[in-house]
CSV table of C-alpha atoms in Angstrom, one decimal:
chain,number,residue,atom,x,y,z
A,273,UNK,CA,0.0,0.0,0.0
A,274,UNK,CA,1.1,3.1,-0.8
A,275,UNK,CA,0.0,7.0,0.6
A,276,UNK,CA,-0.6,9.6,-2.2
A,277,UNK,CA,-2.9,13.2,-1.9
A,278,UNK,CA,-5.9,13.5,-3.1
A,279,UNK,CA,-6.1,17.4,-2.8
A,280,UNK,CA,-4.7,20.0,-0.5
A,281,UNK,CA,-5.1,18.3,2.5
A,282,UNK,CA,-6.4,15.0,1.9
A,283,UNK,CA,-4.5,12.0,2.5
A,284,UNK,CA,-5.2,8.6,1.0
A,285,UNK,CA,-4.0,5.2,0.5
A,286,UNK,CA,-4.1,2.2,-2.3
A,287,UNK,CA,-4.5,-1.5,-0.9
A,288,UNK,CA,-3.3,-3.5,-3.5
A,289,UNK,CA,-3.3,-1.0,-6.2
A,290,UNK,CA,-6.3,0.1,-5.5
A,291,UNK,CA,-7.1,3.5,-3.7
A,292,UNK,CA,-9.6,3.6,-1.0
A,293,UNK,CA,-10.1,6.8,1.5
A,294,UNK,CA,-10.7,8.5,1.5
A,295,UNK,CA,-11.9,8.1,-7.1
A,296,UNK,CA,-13.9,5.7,-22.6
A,297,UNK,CA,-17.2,4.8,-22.8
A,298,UNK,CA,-17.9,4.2,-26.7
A,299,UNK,CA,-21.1,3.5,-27.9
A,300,UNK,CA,-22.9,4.8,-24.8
A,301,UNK,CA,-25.5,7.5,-25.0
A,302,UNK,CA,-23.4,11.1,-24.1
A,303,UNK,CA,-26.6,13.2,-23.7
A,304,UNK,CA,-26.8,14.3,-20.1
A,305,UNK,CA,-30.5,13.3,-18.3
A,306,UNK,CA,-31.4,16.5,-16.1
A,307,UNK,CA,-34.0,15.3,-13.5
A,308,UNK,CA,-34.7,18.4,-12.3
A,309,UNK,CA,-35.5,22.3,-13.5
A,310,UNK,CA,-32.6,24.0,-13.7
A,311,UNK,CA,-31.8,26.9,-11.5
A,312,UNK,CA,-29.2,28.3,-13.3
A,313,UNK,CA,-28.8,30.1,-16.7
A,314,UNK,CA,-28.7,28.0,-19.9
A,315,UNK,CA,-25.0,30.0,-20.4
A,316,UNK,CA,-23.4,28.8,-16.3
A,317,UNK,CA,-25.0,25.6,-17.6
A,318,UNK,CA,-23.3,25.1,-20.6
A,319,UNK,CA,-20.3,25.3,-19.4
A,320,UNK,CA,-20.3,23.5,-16.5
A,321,UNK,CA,-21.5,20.7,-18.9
A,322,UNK,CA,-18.6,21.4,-21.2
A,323,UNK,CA,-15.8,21.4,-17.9
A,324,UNK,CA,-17.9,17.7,-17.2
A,325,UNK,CA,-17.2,16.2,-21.4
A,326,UNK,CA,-13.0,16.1,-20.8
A,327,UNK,CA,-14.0,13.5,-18.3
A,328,UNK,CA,-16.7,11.5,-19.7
A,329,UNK,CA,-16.7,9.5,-21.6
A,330,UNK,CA,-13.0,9.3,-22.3
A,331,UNK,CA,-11.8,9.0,-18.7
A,332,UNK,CA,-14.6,8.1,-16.7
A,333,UNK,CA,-18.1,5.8,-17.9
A,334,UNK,CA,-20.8,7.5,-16.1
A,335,UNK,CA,-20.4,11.1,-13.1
A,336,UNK,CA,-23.4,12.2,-11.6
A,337,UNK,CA,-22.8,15.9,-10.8
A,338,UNK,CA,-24.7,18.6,-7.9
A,339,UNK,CA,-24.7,22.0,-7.5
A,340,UNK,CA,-26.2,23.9,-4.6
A,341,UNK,CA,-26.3,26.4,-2.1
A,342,UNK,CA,-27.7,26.5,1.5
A,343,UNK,CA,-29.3,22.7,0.6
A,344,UNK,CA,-30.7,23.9,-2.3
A,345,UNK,CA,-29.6,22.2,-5.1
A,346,UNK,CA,-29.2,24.4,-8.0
A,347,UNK,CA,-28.2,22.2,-10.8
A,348,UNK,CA,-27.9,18.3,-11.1
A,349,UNK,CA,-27.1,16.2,-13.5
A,350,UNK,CA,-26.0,12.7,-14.5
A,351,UNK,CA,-23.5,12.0,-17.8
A,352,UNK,CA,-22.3,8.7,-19.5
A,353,UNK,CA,-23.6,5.5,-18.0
A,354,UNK,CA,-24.9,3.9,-15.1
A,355,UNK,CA,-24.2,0.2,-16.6
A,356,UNK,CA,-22.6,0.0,-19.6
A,357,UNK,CA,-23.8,-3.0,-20.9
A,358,UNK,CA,-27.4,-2.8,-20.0
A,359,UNK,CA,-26.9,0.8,-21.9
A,360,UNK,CA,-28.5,2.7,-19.2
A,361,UNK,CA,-27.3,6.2,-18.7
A,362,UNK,CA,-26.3,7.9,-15.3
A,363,UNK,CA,-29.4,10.5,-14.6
A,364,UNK,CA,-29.2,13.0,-11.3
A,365,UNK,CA,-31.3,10.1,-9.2
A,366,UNK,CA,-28.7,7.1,-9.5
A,367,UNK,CA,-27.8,5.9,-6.4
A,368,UNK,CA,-24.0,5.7,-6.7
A,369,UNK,CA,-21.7,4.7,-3.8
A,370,UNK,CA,-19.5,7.9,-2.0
A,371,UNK,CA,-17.0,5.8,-0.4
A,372,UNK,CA,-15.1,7.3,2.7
A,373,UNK,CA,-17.2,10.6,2.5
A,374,UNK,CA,-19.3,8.3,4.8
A,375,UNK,CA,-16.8,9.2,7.3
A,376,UNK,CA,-18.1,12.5,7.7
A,377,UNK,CA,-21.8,10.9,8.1
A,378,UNK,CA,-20.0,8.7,10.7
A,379,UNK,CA,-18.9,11.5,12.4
A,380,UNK,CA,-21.6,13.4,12.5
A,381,UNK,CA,-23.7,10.7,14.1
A,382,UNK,CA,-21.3,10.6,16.9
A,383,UNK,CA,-21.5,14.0,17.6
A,384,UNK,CA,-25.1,14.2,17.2
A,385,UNK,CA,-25.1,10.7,19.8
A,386,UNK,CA,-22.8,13.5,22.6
A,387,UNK,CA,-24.7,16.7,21.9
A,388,UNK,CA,-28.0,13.9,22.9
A,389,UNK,CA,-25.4,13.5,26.0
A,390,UNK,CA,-25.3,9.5,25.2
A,391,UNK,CA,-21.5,9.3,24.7
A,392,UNK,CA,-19.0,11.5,25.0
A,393,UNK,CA,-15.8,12.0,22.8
A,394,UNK,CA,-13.4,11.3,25.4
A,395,UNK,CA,-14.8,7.9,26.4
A,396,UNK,CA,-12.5,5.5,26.4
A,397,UNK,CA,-13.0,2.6,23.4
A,398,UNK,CA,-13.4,0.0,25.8
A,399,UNK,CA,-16.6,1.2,27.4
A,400,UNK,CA,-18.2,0.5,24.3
A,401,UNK,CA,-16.1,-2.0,22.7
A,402,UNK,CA,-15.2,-4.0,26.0
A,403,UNK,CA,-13.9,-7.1,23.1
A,404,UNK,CA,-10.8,-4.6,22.4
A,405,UNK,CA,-8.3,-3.9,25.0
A,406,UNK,CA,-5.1,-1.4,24.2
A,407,UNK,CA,-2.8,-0.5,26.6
A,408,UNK,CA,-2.7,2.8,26.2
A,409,UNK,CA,-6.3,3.1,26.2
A,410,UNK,CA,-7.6,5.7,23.1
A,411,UNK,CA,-11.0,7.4,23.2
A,412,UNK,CA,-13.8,7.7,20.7
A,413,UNK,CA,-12.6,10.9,19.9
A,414,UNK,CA,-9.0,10.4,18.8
A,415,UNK,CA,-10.6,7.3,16.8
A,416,UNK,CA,-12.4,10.0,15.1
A,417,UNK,CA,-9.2,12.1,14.4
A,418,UNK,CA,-7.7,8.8,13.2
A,419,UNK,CA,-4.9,9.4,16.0
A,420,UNK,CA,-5.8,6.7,18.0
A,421,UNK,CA,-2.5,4.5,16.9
A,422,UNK,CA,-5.0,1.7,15.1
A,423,UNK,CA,-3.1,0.7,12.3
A,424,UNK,CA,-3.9,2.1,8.9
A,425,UNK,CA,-2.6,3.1,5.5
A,426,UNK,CA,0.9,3.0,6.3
A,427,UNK,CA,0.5,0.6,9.0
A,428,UNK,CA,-1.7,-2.3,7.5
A,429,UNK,CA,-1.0,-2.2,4.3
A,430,UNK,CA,-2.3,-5.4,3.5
A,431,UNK,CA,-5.2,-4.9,5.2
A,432,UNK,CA,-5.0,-7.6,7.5
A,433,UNK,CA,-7.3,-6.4,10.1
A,434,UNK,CA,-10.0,-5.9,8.0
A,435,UNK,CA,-8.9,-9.8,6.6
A,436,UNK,CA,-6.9,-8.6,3.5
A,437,UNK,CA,-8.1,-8.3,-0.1
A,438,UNK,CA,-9.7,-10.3,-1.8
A,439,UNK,CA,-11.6,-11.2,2.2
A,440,UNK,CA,-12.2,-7.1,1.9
A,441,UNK,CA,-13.8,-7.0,-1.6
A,442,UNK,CA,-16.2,-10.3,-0.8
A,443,UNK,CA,-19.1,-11.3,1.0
A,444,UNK,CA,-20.2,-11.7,4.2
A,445,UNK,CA,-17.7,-9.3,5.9
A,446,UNK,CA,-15.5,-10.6,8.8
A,447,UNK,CA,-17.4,-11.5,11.5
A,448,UNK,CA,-17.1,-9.2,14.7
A,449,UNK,CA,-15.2,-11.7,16.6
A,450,UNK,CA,-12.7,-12.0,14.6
A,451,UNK,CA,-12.4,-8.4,13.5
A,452,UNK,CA,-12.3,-7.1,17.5
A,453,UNK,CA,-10.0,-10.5,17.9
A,454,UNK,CA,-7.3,-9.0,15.1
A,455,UNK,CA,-7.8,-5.5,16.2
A,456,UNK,CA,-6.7,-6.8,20.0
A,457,UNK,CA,-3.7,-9.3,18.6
A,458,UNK,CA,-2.4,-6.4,16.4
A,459,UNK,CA,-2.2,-3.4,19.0
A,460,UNK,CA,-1.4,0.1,18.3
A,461,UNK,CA,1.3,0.9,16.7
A,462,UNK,CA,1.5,4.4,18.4
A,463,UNK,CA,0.3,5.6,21.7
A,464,UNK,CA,-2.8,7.6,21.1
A,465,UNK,CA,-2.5,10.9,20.1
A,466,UNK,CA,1.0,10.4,19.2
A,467,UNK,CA,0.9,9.8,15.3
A,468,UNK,CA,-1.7,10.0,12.4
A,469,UNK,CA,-2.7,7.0,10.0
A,470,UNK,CA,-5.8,7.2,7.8
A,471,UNK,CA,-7.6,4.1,9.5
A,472,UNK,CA,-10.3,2.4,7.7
A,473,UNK,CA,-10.7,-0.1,10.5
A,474,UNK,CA,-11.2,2.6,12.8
A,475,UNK,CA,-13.7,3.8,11.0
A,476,UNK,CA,-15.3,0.7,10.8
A,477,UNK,CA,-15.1,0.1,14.6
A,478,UNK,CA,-16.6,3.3,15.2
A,479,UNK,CA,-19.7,2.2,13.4
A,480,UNK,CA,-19.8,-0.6,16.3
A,481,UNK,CA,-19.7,2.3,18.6
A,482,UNK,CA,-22.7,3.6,16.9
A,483,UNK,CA,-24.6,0.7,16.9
A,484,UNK,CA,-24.1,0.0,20.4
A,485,UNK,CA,-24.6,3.3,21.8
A,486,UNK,CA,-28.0,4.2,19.8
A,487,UNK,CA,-29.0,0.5,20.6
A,488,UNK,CA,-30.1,0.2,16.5
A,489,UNK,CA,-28.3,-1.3,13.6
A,490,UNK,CA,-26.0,1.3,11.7
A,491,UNK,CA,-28.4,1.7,8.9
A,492,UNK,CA,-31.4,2.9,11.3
A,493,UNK,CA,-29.6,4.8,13.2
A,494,UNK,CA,-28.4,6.8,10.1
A,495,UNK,CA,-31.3,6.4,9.1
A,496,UNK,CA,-32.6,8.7,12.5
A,497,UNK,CA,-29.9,10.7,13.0
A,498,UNK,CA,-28.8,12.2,9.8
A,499,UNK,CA,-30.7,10.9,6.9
A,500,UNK,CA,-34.4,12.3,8.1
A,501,UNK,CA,-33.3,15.2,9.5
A,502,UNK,CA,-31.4,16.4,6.1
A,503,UNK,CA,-33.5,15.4,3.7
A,504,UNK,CA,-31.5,12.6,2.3
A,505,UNK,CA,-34.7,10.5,1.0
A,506,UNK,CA,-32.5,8.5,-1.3
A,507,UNK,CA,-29.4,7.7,0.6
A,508,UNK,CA,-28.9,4.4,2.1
A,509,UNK,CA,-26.2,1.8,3.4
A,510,UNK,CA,-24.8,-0.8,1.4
A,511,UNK,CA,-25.8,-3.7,2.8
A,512,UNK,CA,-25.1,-7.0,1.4
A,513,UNK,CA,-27.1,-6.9,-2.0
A,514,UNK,CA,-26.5,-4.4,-4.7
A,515,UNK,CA,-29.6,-2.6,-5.5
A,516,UNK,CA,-31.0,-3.3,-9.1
A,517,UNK,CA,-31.2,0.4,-9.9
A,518,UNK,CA,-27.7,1.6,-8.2
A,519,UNK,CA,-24.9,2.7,-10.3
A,520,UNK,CA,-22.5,-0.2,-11.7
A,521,UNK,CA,-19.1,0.5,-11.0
A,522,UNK,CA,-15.8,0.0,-13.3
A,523,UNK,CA,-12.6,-0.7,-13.0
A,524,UNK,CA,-9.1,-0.2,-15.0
A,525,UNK,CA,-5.4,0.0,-14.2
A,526,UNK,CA,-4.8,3.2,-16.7
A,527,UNK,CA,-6.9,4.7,-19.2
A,528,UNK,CA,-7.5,3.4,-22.4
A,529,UNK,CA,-7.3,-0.1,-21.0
A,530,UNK,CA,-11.0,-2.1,-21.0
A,531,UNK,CA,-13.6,-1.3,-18.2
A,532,UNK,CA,-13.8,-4.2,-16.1
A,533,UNK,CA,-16.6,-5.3,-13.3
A,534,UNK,CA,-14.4,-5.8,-10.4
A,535,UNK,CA,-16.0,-6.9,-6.6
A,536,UNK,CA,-16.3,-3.8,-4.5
A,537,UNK,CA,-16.0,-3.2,-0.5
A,538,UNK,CA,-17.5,-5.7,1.1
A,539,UNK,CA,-21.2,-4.1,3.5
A,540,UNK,CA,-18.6,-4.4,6.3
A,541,UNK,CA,-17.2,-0.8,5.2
A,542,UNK,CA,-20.6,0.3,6.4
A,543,UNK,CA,-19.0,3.1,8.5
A,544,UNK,CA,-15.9,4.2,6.6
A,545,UNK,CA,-17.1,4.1,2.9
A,546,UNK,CA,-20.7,2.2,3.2
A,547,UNK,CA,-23.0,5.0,2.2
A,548,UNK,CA,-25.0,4.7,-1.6
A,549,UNK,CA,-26.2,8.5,-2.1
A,550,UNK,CA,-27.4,10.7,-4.9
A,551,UNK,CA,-25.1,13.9,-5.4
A,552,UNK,CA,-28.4,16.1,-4.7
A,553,UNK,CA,-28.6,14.3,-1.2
A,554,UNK,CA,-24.9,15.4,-0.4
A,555,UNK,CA,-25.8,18.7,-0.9
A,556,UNK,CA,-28.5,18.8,0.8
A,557,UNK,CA,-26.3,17.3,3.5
A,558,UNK,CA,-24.0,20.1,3.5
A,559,UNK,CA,-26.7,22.9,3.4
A,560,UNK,CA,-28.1,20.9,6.7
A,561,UNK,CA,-24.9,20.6,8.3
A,562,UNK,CA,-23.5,24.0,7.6
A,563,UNK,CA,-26.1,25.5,8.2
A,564,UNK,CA,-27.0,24.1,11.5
A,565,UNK,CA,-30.0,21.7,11.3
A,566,UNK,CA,-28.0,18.7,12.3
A,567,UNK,CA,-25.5,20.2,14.9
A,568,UNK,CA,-24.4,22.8,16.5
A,569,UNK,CA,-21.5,25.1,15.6
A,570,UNK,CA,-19.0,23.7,18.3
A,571,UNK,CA,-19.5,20.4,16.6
A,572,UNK,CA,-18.8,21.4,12.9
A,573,UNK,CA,-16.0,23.4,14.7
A,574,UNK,CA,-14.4,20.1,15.3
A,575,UNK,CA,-15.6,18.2,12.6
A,576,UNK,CA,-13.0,20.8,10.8
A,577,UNK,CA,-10.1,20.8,13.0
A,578,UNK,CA,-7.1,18.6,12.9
A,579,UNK,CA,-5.4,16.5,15.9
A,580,UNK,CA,-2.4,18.6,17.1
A,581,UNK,CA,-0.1,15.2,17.8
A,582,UNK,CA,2.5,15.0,20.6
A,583,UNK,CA,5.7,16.2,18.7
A,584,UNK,CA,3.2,19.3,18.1
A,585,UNK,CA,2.7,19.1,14.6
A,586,UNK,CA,-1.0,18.6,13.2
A,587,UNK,CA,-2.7,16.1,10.9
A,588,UNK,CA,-3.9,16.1,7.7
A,589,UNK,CA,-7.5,16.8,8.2
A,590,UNK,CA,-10.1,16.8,10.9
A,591,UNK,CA,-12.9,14.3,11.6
A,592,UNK,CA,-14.4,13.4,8.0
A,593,UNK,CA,-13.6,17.2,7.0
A,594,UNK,CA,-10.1,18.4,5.3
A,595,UNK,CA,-9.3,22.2,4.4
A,596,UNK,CA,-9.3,23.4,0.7
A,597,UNK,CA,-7.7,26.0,-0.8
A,598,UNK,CA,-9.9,28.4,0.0
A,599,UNK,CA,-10.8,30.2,3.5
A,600,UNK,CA,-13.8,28.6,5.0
A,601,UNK,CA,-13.6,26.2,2.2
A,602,UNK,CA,-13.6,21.9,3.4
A,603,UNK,CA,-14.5,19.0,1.8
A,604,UNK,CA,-13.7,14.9,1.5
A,605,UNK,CA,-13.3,12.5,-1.2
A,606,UNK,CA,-14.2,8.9,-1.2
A,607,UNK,CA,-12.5,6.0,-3.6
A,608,UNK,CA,-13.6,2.6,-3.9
A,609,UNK,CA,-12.0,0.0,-6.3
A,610,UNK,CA,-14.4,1.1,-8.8
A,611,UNK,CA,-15.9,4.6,-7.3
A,612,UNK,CA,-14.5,8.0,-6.9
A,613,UNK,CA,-16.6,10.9,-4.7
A,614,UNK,CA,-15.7,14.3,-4.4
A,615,UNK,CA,-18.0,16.7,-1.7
A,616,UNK,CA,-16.2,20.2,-1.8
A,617,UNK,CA,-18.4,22.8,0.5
A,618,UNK,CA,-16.7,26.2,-0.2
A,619,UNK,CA,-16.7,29.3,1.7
A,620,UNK,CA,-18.8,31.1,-0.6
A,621,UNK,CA,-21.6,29.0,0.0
A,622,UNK,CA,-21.8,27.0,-3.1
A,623,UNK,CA,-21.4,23.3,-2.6
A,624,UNK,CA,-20.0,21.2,-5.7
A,625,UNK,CA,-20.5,17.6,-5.3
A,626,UNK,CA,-19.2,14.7,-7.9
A,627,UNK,CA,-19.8,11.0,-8.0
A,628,UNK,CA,-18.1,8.5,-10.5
A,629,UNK,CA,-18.2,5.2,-10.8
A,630,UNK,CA,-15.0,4.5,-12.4
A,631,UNK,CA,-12.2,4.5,-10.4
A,632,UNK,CA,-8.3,3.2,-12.1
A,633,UNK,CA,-4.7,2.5,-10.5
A,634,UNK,CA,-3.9,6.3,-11.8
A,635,UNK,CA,-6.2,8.1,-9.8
A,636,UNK,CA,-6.6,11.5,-9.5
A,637,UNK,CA,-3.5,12.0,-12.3
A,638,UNK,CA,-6.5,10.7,-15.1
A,639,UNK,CA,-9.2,12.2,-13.0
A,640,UNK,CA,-8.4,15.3,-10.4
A,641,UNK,CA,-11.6,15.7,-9.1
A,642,UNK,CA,-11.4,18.8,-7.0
A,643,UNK,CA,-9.8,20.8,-9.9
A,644,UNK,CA,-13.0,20.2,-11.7
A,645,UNK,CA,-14.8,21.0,-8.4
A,646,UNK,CA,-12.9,24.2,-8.2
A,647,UNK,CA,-13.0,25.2,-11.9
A,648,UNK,CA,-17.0,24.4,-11.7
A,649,UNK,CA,-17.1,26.6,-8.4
A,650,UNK,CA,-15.8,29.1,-10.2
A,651,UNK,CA,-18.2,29.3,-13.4
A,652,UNK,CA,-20.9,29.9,-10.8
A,653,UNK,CA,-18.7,32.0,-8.4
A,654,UNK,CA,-16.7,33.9,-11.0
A,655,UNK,CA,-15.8,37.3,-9.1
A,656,UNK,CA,-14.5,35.2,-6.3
A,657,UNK,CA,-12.9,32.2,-7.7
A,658,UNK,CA,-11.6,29.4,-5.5
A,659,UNK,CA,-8.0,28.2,-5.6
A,660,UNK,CA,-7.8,25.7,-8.4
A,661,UNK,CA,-5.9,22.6,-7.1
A,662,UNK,CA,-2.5,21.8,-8.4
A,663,UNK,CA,-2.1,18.6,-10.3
A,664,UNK,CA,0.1,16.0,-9.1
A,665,UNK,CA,3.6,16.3,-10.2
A,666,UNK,CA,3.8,13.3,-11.7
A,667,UNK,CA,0.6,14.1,-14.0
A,668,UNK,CA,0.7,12.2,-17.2
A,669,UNK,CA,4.0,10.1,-16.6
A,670,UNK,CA,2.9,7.3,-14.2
A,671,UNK,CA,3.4,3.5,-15.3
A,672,UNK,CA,1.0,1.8,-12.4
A,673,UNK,CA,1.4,-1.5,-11.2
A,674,UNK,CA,-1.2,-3.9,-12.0
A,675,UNK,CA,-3.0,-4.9,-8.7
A,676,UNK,CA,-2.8,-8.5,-9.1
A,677,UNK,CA,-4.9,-9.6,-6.1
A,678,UNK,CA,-7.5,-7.5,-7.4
A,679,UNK,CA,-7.5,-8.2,-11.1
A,680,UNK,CA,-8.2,-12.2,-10.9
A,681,UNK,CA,-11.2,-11.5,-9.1
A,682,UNK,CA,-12.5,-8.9,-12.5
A,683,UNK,CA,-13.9,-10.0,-15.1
């Protein structure tokens, strides 16, 4: 496993090849499927369409694309396909996986769960998850700031306490016994507080926090604590079954190689990448949670802010949340094996949310999705224009490695 950025600030990882965080298509019908009137000029429109066609269908098979402001969505739309084969095109109201821009939904539940004065941050893990014992003991909290010294991206490369890939990509999930019992026989490999490591399984035990402090399954509880109060009618968990009308996701090592139908995380990412959303219903998430319908300014406050470790240097980004380039600006991406997600909530109120379901061993060198959040942001923001992203250095002269563990399991 390797770390690479994903943007200013954001911090990401590949397991075997493929990134996971935090993301040509001949034949298919190009014509993008608005589902909604659209509330800005034919002109704005235009071009935001026309920043969308370098990406699809040449780079990406299908993106499903919202615009919005205080909730509101302004503009949404859906380009290329949703399944290739069955020739159905990607339309605003596709459910299409976001990846680990759950973890701010995570998050937030938590905080909503200690504002309802049911836990509190500094718990310690082991009054909830009694099956896991460190020595030091971490809290909720710095599991949430993914400074909790659970192994992660650098740490556990293989993924082996998530049961390594292909176990990750496959169904059913590791049990809970064996997930707390490798969580336990692994240890920390920090004292919390101490380092950062951008920790699915944290994420994933958090969700077990969740469920065991609401008393519900994950899904209801997200259900009741962020989905109702946000107005996120179409947003669900994964679960074990793909849902007929969901998004197919794709798979390739670089473009211009063949899409491929690869297995994707496994419903026991519920918590750090589990979430199946419609772009609209992320920004209708960040109008609620911005504005303060879901919590309360001291809680987006820290949703924001990074861990200041023990040497005194800070982490990469806060709980679920990582600064942009522009003041007041945050956002998170999400990257399956065959989905990339980009939610970029800028200072100037507009919200620009992206969801793709192709995903490749290049990454965001093919597809840099918060330079075409930015240069969208600022065809509707022209007279203050967010800072456009810088590419990666190494844009356009990367030879990938084929993920081998991943690809015999694609057809």
């Amino acid at each position: 496993m390797q770390t690479f950025q994903l943007a200013e600030g954001f911090s990401g990882r590949r397991v075997a090849g493929i990134a996971v965080c935090s993301l040509a298509l001949a034949g298919c019908a190009q014509q993008p499927v608005t589902e909604r009137p659209a509330e800005v000029s034919p002109a704005v429109a235009a071009q935001i369409d026309a920043l969308v066609a370098e990406y699809v269908p040449s780079i990406l098979p299908g993106l499903q694309l919202a615009v919005g402001k205080g909730g509101t969505v302004l503009y949404a739309r859906g380009y290329g396909a949703a399944d290739i084969k069955a020739g159905v095109p990607m339309s605003a109201a596709t459910p299409v996986k976001i990846g680990s821009v759950t973890k701010q939904l995570t998050v937030a539940a938590l905080l909503k769960l200690q504002e309802q004065k049911k836990v509190a941050l500094s718990d310690p893990l082991s009054r909830w998850i009694p099956e896991v014992r460190y020595r030091p003991e971490p809290t909720i909290g710095q599991l949430m700031q993914m400074v909790a010294g659970i192994p992660g991206a650098l740490q556990d490369p293989d993924d082996l306490l998530l049961g390594s890939v292909p176990t990750v990509l496959t169904e059913p999930p590791l049990s809970n016994e064996k997930f707390f019992a490798n969580l336990t026989a692994r240890g920390l490999f920090a004292p919390p507080g101490a380092a950062y490591d951008y920790s699915n399984a944290g994420y994933v035990l958090l969700g077990r926090v969740i469920e065991r402090v609401s008393g519900q399954p994950l899904e209801q509880a997200f259900t009741q604590l962020l989905f109702k109060p946000t107005g996120m009618s179409e947003s669900y968990l994964l679960g074990p079954q793909a849902r007929p009308e969901a998004a197919r996701g794709y798979y390739r090592v670089k473009p211009g190689d063949a899409w491929l139908i690869c297995p994707d995380l496994n419903s026991g990412f519920d918590a750090a990448g589990g979430v199946i959303s419609t772009a609209s219903d992320i920004v209708r998430w960040d109008g609620a949670l911005k504005g303060g319908a879901l919590l309360s300014p001291a809680s987006l406050a820290l949703m924001r802010t990074p861990a200041r470790l023990a040497n005194g240097k800070f982490s990469p980004i806060g709980m679920g949340l990582a600064a942009l380039g522009g003041p007041g600006s945050y956002g998170a991406a999400g990257q399956t094996v065959s989905f990339a997600a980009a939610n970029a909530s800028y200072g100037s109120g507009y919200d620009v949310v992206l969801l793709a379901n192709g995903s490749n061993t290049v990454g965001d060198v093919a597809y840099p999705r918060f330079v075409l959040a930015a240069r969208i942001h600022n065809v509707l923001n022209p007279t203050a224009p967010e800072p456009v992203p810088a590419l990666p250095p190494s844009a356009g002269i990367i030879e990938p490695t084929a993920p081998t563990e991943l690809l015999r399991l694609c057809q």
